[in-house]
Amino acid sequence: MSKLLDDVVGELTRLPGIGRRTAFRLAMYMLRMERDEVRRMTAAMDDFRQNIMYCKFCNNLSDTDVCPICLDERRDRTTVCVVEQVGDVVSIENTRQYKGLYHVLGGVISPMQGIGPSDLKIDLLLENIGRGEIREVILAVSATVEGETTQFYIMRRLEGLLEGVAGEINITCIARGIGFGDELEYADELTIAHAIHNRTKMK
Amino acid sequence: MSKLLDDVVGELTRLPGIGRRTAFRLAMYMLRMERDEVRRMTAAMDDFRQNIMYCKFCNNLSDTDVCPICLDERRDRTTVCVVEQVGDVVSIENTRQYKGLYHVLGGVISPMQGIGPSDLKIDLLLENIGRGEIREVILAVSATVEGETTQFYIMRRLEGLLEGVAGEINITCIARGIGFGDELEYADELTIAHAIHNRTKMK
């Protein structure tokens, strides 16, 4: 009917999880927003897409070519936490438990989706470690088949690298087990088996 | 962390049904879109918000001051279907069963939300009917308390108007009853009582 309406609905449905009904509802909501509010929103979207960068050290999203975490002198520069994606950095930062650096792989190895090791920022990770400051590499990828594969691949690459690096470097993996709030009844066998095998002593 | 990311997430959460998690997911998705694709999407949003108009006759959304339906000479100009909102026009048009004109009220009377008769385009409706071409007014508002109140109010106003208009004008209301696919078990008493009372003869 209205080309303007059709266009905005069509464009919004490109986004994941937004069908025609939701897109229409969003368009109707935009009519109740001030014109300037809508302009501010679209400007933020454009700005983000046009100007966001990836940190040249850790591959995290950044407004500058080196991200604030890599620049922060108060952070522990001897530890690097390897994660799949930007969202994982946010999740870990929110815990306020970790003070080291990050390394964002940009995905996991997934032959099904055609993602191989060369599509991930693994060389950059080895390059950073090769600089010699890192003493611990924490692998914090998902406990999925793809995550485990990626972890295994990185381990192999690291082993090769570590022979040529001075001093010891620990490689650790975040704990696997029963999540807080999870019921044992619904946990899978592999998780339970691992959780029993890796039980920790109570004080 | 990244101001660009923070901004786009903050702006997107203004939209209904979009929390921080979804906004973040949308932002990440935008990174996988081409820059031009994002620009086309934001341009469509801006264009829509800045340039959309309301038809001066029927109050439907329109790219021009009179909408294509009101301009369409092939439509039945003696019938007007009164609906709450723009989405209802789309729903009825999709049935391809109706060939008359529309009138979009822009809401329903709702004292709880502070919406009175003067907030709706009721005067414009009476003005259109007063022009003398309309022979049937179909009331197609929701079967809610607010919808019924609005319907009752419009009926009262129409009665006053019709005394001064030449020729007969029918006022009808869309059928209430059990929707197709609805189970009787879950229908409320009022709907069932109405459906029995207004039973139709089978051929």
PDB file of C-alpha atoms in Angstrom, chain B residues 78 129 132-137 162 165-171:
ATOM      1  CA  THR B  78     -20.542   3.826  -0.892  1.00  0.00           C
ATOM      2  CA  ILE B 129     -20.186  10.446   5.761  1.00  0.00           C
ATOM      3  CA  GLY B 132     -23.518  11.971   1.273  1.00  0.00           C
ATOM      4  CA  GLU B 133     -21.933   9.202  -0.819  1.00  0.00           C
ATOM      5  CA  ILE B 134     -21.681   6.537   1.917  1.00  0.00           C
ATOM      6  CA  ARG B 135     -24.549   4.019   2.147  1.00  0.00           C
ATOM      7  CA  GLU B 136     -23.023   1.572   4.629  1.00  0.00           C
ATOM      8  CA  VAL B 137     -20.759   2.018   7.614  1.00  0.00           C
ATOM      9  CA  LEU B 162     -28.069  10.463  10.113  1.00  0.00           C
ATOM     10  CA  VAL B 165     -28.540  13.116   5.919  1.00  0.00           C
ATOM     11  CA  ALA B 166     -30.694  12.309   2.881  1.00  0.00           C
ATOM     12  CA  GLY B 167     -31.311   8.607   2.114  1.00  0.00           C
ATOM     13  CA  GLU B 168     -30.818   5.574   4.299  1.00  0.00           C
ATOM     14  CA  ILE B 169     -27.422   4.580   5.677  1.00  0.00           C
ATOM     15  CA  ASN B 170     -26.895   1.118   7.078  1.00  0.00           C
ATOM     16  CA  ILE B 171     -24.657   0.687  10.071  1.00  0.00           C
TER      17      ILE B 171
END
